[in-house]
mmCIF file of C-alpha atoms in Angstrom:
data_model
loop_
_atom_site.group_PDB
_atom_site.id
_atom_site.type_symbol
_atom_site.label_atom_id
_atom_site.label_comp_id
_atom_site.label_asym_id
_atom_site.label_seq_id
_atom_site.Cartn_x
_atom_site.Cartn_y
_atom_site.Cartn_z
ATOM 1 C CA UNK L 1 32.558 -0.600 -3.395
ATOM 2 C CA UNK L 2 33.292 2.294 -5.727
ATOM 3 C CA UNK L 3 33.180 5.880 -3.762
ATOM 4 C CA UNK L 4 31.271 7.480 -6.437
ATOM 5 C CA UNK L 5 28.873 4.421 -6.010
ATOM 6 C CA UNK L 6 25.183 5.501 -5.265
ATOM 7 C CA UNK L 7 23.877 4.531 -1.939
ATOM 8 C CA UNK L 8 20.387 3.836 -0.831
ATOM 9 C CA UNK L 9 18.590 2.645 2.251
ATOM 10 C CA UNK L 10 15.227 0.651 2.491
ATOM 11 C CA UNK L 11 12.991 0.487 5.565
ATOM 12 C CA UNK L 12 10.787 -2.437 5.236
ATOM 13 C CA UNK L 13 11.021 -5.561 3.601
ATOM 14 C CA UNK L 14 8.038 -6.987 2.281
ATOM 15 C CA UNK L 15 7.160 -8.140 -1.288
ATOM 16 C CA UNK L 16 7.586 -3.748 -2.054
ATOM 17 C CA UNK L 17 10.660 -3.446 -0.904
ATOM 18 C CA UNK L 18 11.813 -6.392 -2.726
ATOM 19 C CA UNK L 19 10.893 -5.192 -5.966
ATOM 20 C CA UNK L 20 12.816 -2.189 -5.110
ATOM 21 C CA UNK L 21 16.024 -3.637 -3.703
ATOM 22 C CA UNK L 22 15.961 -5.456 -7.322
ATOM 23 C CA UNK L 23 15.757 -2.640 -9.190
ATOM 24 C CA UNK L 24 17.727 -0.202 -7.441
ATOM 25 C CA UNK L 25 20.657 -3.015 -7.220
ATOM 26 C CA UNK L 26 20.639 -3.665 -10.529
ATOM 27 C CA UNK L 27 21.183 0.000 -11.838
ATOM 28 C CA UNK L 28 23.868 -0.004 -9.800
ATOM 29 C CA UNK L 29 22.803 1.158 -6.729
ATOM 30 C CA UNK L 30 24.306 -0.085 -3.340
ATOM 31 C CA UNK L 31 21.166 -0.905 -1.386
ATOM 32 C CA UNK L 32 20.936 -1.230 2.614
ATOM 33 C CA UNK L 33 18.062 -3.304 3.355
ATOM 34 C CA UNK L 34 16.057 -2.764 6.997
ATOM 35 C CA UNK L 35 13.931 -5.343 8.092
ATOM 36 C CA UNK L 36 12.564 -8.434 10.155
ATOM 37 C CA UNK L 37 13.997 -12.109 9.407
ATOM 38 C CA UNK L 38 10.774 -12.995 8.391
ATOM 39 C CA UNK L 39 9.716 -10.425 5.445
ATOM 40 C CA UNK L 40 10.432 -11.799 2.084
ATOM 41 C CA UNK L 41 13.138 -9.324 0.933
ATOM 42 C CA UNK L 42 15.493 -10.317 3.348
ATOM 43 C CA UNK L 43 15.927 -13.512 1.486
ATOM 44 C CA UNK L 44 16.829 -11.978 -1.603
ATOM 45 C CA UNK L 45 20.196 -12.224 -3.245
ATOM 46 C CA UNK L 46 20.700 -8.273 -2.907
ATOM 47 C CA UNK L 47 21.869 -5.949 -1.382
ATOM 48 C CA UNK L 48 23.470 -5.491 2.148
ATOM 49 C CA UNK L 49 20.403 -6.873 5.257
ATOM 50 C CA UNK L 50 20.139 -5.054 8.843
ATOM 51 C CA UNK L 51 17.703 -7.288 11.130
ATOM 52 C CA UNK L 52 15.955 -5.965 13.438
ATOM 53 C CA UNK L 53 13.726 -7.787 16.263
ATOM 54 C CA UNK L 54 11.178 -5.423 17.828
ATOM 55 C CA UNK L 55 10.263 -1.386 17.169
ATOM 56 C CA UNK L 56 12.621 -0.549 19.703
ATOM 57 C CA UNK L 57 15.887 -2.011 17.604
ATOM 58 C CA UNK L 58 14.442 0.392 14.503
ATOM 59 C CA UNK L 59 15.135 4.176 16.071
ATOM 60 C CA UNK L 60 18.976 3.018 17.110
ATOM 61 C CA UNK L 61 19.862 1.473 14.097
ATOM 62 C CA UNK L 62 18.334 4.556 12.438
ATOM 63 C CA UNK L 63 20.277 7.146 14.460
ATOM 64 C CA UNK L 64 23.421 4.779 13.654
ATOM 65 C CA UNK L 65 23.588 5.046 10.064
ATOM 66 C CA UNK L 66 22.689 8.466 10.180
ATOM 67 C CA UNK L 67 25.710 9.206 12.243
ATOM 68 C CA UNK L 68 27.865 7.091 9.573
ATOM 69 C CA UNK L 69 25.813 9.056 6.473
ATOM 70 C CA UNK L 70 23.864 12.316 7.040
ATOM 71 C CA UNK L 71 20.766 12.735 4.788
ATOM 72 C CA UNK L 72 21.301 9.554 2.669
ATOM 73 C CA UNK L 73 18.803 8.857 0.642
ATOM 74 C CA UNK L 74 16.158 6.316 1.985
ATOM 75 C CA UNK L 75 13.009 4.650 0.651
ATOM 76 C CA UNK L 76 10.153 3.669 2.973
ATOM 77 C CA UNK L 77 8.562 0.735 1.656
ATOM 78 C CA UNK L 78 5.650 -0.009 4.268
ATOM 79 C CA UNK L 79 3.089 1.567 5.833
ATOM 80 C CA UNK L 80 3.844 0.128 9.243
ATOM 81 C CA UNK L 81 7.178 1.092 9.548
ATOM 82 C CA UNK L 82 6.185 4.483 8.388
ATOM 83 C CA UNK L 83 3.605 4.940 10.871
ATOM 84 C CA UNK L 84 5.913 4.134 13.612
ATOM 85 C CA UNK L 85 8.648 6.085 12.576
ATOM 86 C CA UNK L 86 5.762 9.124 11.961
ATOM 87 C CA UNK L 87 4.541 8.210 15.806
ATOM 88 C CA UNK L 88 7.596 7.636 17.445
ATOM 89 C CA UNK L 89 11.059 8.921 15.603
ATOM 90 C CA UNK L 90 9.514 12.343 13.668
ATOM 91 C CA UNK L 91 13.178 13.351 13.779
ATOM 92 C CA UNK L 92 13.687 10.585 11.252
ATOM 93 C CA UNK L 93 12.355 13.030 8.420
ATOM 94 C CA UNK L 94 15.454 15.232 9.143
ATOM 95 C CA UNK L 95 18.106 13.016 9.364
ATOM 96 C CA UNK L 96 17.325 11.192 6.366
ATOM 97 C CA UNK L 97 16.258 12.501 2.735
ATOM 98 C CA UNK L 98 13.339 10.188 3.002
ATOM 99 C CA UNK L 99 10.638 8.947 0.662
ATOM 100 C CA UNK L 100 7.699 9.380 0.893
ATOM 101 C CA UNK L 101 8.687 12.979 1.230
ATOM 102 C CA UNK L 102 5.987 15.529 2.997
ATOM 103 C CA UNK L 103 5.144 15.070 6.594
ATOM 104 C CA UNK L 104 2.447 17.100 6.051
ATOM 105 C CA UNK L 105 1.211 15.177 3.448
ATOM 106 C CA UNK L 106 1.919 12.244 5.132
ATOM 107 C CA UNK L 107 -0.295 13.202 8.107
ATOM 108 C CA UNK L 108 -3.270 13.479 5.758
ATOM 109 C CA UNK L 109 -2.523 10.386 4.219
ATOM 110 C CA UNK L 110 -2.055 8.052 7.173
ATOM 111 C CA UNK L 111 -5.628 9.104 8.573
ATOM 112 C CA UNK L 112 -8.442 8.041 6.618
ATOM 113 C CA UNK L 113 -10.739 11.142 8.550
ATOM 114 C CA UNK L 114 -8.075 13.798 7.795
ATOM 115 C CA UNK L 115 -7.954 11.951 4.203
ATOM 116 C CA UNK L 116 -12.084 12.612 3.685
ATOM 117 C CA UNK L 117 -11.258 16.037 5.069
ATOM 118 C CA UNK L 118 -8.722 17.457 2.210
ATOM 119 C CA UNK L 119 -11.344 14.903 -0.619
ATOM 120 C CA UNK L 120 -14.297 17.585 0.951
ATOM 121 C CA UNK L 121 -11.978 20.132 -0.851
ATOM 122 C CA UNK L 122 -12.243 18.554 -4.610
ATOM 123 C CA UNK L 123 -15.822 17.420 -4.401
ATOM 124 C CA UNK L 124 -14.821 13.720 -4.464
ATOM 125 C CA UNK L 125 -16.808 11.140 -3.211
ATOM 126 C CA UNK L 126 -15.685 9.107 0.522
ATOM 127 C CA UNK L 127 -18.156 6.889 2.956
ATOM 128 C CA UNK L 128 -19.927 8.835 5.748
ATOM 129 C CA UNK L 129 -17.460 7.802 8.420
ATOM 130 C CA UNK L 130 -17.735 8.210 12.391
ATOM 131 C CA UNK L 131 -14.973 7.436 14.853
ATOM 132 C CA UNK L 132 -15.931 4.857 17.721
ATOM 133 C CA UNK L 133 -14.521 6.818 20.335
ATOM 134 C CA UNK L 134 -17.457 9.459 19.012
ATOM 135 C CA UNK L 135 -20.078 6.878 20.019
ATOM 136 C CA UNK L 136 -21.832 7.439 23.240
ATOM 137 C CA UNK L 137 -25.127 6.790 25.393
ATOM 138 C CA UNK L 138 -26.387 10.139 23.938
ATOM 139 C CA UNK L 139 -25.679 9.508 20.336
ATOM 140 C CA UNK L 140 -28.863 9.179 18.422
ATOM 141 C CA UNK L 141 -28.292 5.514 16.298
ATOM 142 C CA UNK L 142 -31.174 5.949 14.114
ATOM 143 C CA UNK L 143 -28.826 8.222 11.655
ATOM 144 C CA UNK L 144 -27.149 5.312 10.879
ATOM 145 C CA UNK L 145 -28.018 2.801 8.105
ATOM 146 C CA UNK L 146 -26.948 -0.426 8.568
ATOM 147 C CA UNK L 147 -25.217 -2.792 7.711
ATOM 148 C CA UNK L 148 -21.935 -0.199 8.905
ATOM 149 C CA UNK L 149 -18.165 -1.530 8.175
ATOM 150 C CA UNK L 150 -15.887 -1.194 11.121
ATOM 151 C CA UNK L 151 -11.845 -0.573 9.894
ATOM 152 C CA UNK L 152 -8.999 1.182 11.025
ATOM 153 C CA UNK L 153 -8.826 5.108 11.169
ATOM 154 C CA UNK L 154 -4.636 4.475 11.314
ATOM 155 C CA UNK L 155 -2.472 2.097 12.267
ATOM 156 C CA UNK L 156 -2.058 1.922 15.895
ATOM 157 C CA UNK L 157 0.109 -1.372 16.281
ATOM 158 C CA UNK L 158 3.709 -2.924 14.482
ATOM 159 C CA UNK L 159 4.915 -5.637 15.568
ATOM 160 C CA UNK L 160 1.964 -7.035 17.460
ATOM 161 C CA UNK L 161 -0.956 -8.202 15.666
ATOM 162 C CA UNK L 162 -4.385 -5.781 16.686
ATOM 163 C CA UNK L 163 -6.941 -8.114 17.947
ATOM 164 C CA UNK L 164 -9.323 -6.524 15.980
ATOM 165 C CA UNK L 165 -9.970 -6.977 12.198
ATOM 166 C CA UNK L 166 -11.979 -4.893 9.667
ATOM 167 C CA UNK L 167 -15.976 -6.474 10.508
ATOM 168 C CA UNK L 168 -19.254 -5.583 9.629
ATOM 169 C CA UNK L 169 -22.400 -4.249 12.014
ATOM 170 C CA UNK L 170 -25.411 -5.244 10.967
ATOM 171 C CA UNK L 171 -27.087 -3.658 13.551
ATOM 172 C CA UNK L 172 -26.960 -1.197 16.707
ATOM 173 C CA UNK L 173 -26.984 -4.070 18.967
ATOM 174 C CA UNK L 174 -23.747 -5.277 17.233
ATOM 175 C CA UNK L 175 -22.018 -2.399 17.164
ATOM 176 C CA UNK L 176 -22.854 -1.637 20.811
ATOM 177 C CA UNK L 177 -21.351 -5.240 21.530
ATOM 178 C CA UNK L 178 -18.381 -4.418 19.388
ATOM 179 C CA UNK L 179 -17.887 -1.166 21.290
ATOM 180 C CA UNK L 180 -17.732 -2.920 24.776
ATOM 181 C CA UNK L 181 -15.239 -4.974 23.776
ATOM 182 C CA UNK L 182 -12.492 -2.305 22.625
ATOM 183 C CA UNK L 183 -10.318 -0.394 24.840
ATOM 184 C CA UNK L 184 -9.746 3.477 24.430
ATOM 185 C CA UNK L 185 -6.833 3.190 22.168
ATOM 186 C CA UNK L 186 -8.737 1.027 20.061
ATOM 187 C CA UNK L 187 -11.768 2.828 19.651
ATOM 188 C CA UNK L 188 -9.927 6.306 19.217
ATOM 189 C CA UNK L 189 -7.619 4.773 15.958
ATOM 190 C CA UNK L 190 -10.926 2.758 14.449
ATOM 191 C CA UNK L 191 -13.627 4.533 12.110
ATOM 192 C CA UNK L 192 -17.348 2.791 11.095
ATOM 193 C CA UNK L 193 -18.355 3.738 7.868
ATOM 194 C CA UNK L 194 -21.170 3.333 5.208
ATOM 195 C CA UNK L 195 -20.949 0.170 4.070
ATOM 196 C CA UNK L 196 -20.776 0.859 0.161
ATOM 197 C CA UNK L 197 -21.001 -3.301 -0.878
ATOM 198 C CA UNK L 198 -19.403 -6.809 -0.760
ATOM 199 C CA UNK L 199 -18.637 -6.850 -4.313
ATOM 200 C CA UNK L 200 -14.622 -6.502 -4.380
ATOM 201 C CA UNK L 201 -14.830 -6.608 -8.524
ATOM 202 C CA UNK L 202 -16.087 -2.841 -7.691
ATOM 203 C CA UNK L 203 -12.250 -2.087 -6.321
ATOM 204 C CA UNK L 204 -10.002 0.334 -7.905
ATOM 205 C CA UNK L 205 -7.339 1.255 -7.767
ATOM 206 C CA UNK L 206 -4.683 4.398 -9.026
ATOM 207 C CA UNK L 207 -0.862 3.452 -8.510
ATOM 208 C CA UNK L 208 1.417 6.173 -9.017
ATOM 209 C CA UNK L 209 4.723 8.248 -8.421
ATOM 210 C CA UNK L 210 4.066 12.293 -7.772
ATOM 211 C CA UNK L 211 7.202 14.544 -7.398
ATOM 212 C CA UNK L 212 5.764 17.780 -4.786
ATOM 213 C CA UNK L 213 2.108 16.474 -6.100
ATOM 214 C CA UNK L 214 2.758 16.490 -9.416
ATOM 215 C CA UNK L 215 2.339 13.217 -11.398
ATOM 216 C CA UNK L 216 5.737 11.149 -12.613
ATOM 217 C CA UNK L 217 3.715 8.771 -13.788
ATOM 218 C CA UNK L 218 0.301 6.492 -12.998
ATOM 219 C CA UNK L 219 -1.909 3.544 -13.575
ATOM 220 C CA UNK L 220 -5.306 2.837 -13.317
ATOM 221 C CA UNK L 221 -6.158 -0.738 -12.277
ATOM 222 C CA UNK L 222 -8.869 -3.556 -10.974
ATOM 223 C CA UNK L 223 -8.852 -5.691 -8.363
ATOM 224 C CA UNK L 224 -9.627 -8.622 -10.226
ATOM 225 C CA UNK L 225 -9.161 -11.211 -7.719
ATOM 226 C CA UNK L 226 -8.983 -11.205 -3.914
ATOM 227 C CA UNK L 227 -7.060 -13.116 -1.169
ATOM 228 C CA UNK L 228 -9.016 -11.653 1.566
ATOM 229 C CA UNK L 229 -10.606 -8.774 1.978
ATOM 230 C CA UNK L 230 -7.873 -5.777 1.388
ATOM 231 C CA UNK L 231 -4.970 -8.637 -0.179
ATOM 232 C CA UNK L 232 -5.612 -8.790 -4.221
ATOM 233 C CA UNK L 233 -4.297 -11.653 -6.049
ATOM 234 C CA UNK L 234 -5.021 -10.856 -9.326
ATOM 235 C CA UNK L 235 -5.031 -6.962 -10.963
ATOM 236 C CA UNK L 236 -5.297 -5.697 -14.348
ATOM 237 C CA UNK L 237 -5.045 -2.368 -15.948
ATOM 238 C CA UNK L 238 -8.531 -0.335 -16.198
ATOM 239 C CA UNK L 239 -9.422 1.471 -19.145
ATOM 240 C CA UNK L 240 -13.241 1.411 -18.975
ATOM 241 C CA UNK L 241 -16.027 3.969 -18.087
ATOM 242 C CA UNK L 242 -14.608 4.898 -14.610
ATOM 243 C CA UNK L 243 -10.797 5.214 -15.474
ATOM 244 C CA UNK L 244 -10.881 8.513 -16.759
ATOM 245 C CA UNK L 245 -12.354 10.308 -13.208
ATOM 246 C CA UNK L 246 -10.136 7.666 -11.021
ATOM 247 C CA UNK L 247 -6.906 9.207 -12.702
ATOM 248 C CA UNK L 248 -8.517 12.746 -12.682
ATOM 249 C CA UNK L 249 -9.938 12.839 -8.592
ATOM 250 C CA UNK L 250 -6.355 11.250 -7.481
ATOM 251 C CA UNK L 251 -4.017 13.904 -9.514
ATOM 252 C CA UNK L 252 -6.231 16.160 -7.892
ATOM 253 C CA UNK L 253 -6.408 15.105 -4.458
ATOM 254 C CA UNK L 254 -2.805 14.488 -4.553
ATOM 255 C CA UNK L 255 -1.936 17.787 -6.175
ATOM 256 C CA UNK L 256 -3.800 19.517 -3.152
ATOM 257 C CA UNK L 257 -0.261 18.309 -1.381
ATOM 258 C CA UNK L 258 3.404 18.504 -2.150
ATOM 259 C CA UNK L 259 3.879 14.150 -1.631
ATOM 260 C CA UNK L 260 6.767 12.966 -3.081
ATOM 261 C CA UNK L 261 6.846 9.159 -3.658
ATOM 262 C CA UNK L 262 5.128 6.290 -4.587
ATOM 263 C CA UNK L 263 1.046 5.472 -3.438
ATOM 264 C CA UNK L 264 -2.069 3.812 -4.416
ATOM 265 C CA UNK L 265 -5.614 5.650 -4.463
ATOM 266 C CA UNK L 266 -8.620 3.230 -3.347
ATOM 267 C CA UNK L 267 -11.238 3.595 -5.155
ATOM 268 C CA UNK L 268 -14.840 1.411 -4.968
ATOM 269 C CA UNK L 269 -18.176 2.049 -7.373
ATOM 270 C CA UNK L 270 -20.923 2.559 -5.365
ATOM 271 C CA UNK L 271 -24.387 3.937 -7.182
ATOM 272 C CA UNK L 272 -22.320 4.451 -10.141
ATOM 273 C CA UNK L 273 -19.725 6.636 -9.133
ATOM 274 C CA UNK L 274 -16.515 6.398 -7.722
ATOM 275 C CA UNK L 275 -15.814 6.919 -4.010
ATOM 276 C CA UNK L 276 -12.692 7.533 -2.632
ATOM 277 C CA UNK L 277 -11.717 4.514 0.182
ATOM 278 C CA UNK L 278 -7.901 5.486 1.260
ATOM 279 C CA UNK L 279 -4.794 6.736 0.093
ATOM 280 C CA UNK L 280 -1.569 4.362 0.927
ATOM 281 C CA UNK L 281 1.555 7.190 1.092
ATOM 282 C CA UNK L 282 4.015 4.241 -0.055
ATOM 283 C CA UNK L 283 4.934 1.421 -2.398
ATOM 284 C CA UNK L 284 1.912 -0.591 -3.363
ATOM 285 C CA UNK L 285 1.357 -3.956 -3.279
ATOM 286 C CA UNK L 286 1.297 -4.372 -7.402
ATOM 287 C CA UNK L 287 3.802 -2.008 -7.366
ATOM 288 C CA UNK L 288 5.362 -4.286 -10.252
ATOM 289 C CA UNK L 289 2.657 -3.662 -12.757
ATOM 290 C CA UNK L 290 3.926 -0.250 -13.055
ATOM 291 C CA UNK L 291 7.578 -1.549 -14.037
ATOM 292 C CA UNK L 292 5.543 -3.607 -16.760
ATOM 293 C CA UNK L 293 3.671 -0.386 -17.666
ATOM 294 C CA UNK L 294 6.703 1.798 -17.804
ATOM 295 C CA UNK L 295 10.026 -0.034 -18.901
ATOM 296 C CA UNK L 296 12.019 2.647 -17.448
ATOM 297 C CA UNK L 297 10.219 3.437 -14.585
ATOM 298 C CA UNK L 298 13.114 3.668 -11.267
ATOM 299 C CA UNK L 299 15.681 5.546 -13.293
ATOM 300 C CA UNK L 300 12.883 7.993 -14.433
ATOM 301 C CA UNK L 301 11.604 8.262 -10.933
ATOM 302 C CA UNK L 302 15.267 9.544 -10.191
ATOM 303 C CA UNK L 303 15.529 12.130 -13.392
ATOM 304 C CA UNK L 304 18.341 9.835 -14.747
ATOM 305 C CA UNK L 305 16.437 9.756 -17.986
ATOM 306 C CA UNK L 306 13.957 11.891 -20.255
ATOM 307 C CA UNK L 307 12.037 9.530 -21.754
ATOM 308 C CA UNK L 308 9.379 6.998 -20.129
ATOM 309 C CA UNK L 309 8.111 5.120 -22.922
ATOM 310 C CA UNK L 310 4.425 3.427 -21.787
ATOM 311 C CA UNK L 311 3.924 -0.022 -23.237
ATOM 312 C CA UNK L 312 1.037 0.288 -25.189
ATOM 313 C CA UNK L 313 -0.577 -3.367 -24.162
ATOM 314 C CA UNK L 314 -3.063 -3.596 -21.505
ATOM 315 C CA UNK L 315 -0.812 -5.151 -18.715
ATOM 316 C CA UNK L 316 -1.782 -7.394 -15.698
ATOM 317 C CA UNK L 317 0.188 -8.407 -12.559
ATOM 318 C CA UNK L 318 -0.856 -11.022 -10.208
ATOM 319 C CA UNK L 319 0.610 -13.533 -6.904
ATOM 320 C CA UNK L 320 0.658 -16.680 -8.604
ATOM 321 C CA UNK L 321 0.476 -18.680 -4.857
ATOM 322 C CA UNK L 322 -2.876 -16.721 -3.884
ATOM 323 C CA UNK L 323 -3.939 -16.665 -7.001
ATOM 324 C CA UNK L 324 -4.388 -20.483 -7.358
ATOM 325 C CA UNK L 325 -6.253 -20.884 -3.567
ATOM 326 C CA UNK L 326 -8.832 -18.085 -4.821
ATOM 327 C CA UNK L 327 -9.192 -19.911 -7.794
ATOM 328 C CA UNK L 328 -9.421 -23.767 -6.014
ATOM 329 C CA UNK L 329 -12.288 -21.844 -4.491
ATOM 330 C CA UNK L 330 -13.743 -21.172 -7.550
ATOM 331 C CA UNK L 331 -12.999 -23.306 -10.082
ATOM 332 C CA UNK L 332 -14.979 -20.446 -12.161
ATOM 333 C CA UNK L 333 -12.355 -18.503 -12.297
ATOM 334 C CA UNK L 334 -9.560 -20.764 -13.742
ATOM 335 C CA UNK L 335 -10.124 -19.607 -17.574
ATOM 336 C CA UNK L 336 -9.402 -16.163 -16.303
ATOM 337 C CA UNK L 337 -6.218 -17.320 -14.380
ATOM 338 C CA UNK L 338 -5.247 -19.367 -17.379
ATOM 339 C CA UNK L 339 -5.420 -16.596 -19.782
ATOM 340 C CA UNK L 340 -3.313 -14.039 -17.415
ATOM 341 C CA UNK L 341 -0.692 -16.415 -16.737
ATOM 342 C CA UNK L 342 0.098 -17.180 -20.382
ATOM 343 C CA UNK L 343 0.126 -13.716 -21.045
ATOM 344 C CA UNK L 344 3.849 -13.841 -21.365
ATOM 345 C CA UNK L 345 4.238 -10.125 -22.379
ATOM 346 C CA UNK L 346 1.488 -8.541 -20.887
ATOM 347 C CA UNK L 347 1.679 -10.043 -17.387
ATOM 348 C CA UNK L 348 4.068 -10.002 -14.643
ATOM 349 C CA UNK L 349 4.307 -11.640 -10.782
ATOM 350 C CA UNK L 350 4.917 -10.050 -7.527
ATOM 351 C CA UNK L 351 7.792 -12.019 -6.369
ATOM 352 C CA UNK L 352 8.889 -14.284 -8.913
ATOM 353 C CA UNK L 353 12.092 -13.736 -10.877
ATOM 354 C CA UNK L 354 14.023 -16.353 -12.348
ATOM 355 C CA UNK L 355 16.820 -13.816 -11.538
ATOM 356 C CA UNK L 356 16.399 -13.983 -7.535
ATOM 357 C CA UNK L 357 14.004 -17.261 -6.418
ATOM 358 C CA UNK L 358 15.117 -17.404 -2.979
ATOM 359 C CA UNK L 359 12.373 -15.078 -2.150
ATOM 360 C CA UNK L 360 9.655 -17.033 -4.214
ATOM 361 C CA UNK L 361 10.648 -20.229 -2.654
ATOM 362 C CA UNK L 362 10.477 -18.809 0.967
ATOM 363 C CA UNK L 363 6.888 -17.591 -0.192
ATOM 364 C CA UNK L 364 5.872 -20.987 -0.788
ATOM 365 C CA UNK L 365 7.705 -22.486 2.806
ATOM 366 C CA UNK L 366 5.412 -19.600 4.370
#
């Protein structure tokens, strides 16, 4: 290792952190990687791996480096881990030069309520929303119109999987049952909302890097295809009637902050018009469209460069492994799938890379 070599340290290691341990390795970066054995970047051919077992391995290893290396620079690349470190290591944002950069902004952005709070401020769109633990024998149901989607406020667990998934109430008996069945915790960190419809080809989303809440540089996209509820397999660049106010509400709800990092706006149409859904304060999911958008993107991220050309084709990014079980579904859907995966120039995957296909191959194993 060269001492003038630039240093960086990733928290997380999902399919976002792998796309950045690529990119920041091969610019030359050396790259620390912190993660469980079983997220996908750890099997990549970069950069240097810490394991860690449970929550409570994360805040020592984290006050060991810093020890080692004062304010290095470090890259958050899930929402998890950032929530716990947020919950239970706040001193974390001291020690470290960390990105996503803004506590502040961060607190906003990790709570969909206090998220609907600071959207009140621009005049943008959000679901009527309601906390459970707000529910009681004297609250009068009939304001309600059901059916009402039940989802999480914040995440409240990390390593342990919440018993409790995103559902939908059709009706006040349902939601009473529901509401028996949660403990406090629960019910404090989960919000029901307006349900604003099942069609998921009415998801949007806005993927971008700010700098203190100004835009770097962004992308409008739909959610073509879905895994599940919440998991896209498929995406595509937007340019149509909505794209224009997507891009315009999330500079603008963003720029009410000083955030400094990589997120995604969610957006859904509902009565023609745009309403906000969340904001996710880290590396997105099809974080890898962006590098397809914007050639240049990391080093311009960094201010190692001027320029950020934009390719001017309309690009598309999808996981080739959900992909095909949406589309075995719905055989429908295979011209579609067919015509983004021959896109050769236009198109790119989320873990593939003929480069580094450990990590694909332990994709399919999983």
């Amino acid at each position: 290792m060269s001492l003038n070599q630039k240093q960086i340290l990733i928290v997380g290691a999902g399919p976002q952190a792998l796309f950045l341990l690529r990119e920041y390795s091969r610019i030359g970066y050396l790259v620390t990687l912190v993660g469980r054995k079983n997220e996908i970047a750890m099997y990549s051919r970069y950069g240097t791996k810490l394991l860690v077992n449970t929550e409570h391995d994360l805040i020592p290893l984290l006050s060991k480096l810093a020890l080692k290396k004062p304010l290095q620079n470090c890259l958050v690349a899930s929402g998890f881990y950032l929530s716990f470190l947020m919950e239970y290591f706040p001193e974390f944002f001291t020690i470290f030069n960390v990105i996503p950069k803004n506590v502040e902004a961060l607190s906003i952005f990790l709570n969909k309520l206090n998220t609907y709070q600071l959207a009140e401020e621009i005049s943008c769109n959000y679901p009527k929303s309601i906390l459970l633990s707000e529910l009681t024998n004297d609250t009068d149901y009939s304001t309600f119109t059901f059916p009402q989607i039940v989802k999480w406020n914040q995440d409240i667990y990390l390593y342990e999987k919440p018993a409790f998934k995103t559902c939908l109430v059709k009706n006040v008996k349902d939601l009473k049952n529901l509401h028996q069945t949660l403990i406090d915790r629960e019910k404090n960190a989960l919000v029901m909302q307006e349900f604003l419809g099942a069609d998921l080809q009415n998801n949007f989303s806005y993927g971008a890097y700010f700098r203190q809440g100004s835009l770097v540089a962004g992308i409008c996209v739909n959610e073509v295809r879905h895994y599940r509820s919440g998991v896209s397999s498929a995406v595509q660049e937007y340019c149509g009637e909505f794209a224009k106010s997507i891009e315009e509400k999330s500079i603008q709800l963003i720029g009410e902050t000083a955030y400094t990092g990589f997120l995604d706006v969610e957006f859904k149409i509902f009565n023609g018009e745009p309403y906000l859904l969340e904001v996710n304060p880290r590396p997105f999911g099809f974080i890898r469209i962006m590098k397809l958008k914007y050639p240049d993107l990391i080093p311009y991220t960094l201010g190692e460069c001027t320029f950020n050309p934009k390719n001017p084709k309309q690009v598309q990014w999808m996981n080739i492994l959900r992909d095909m079980l949406v589309v075995a579904k719905n055989p429908k859907k295979i011209p579609n799938m067919l015509s983004m995966l021959f896109n050769f120039s236009g198109r790119t995957f989320d873990v593939w890379d003929i480069r580094d296909l450990k990590p694909f191959f332990q994709q399919i194993k999983r």
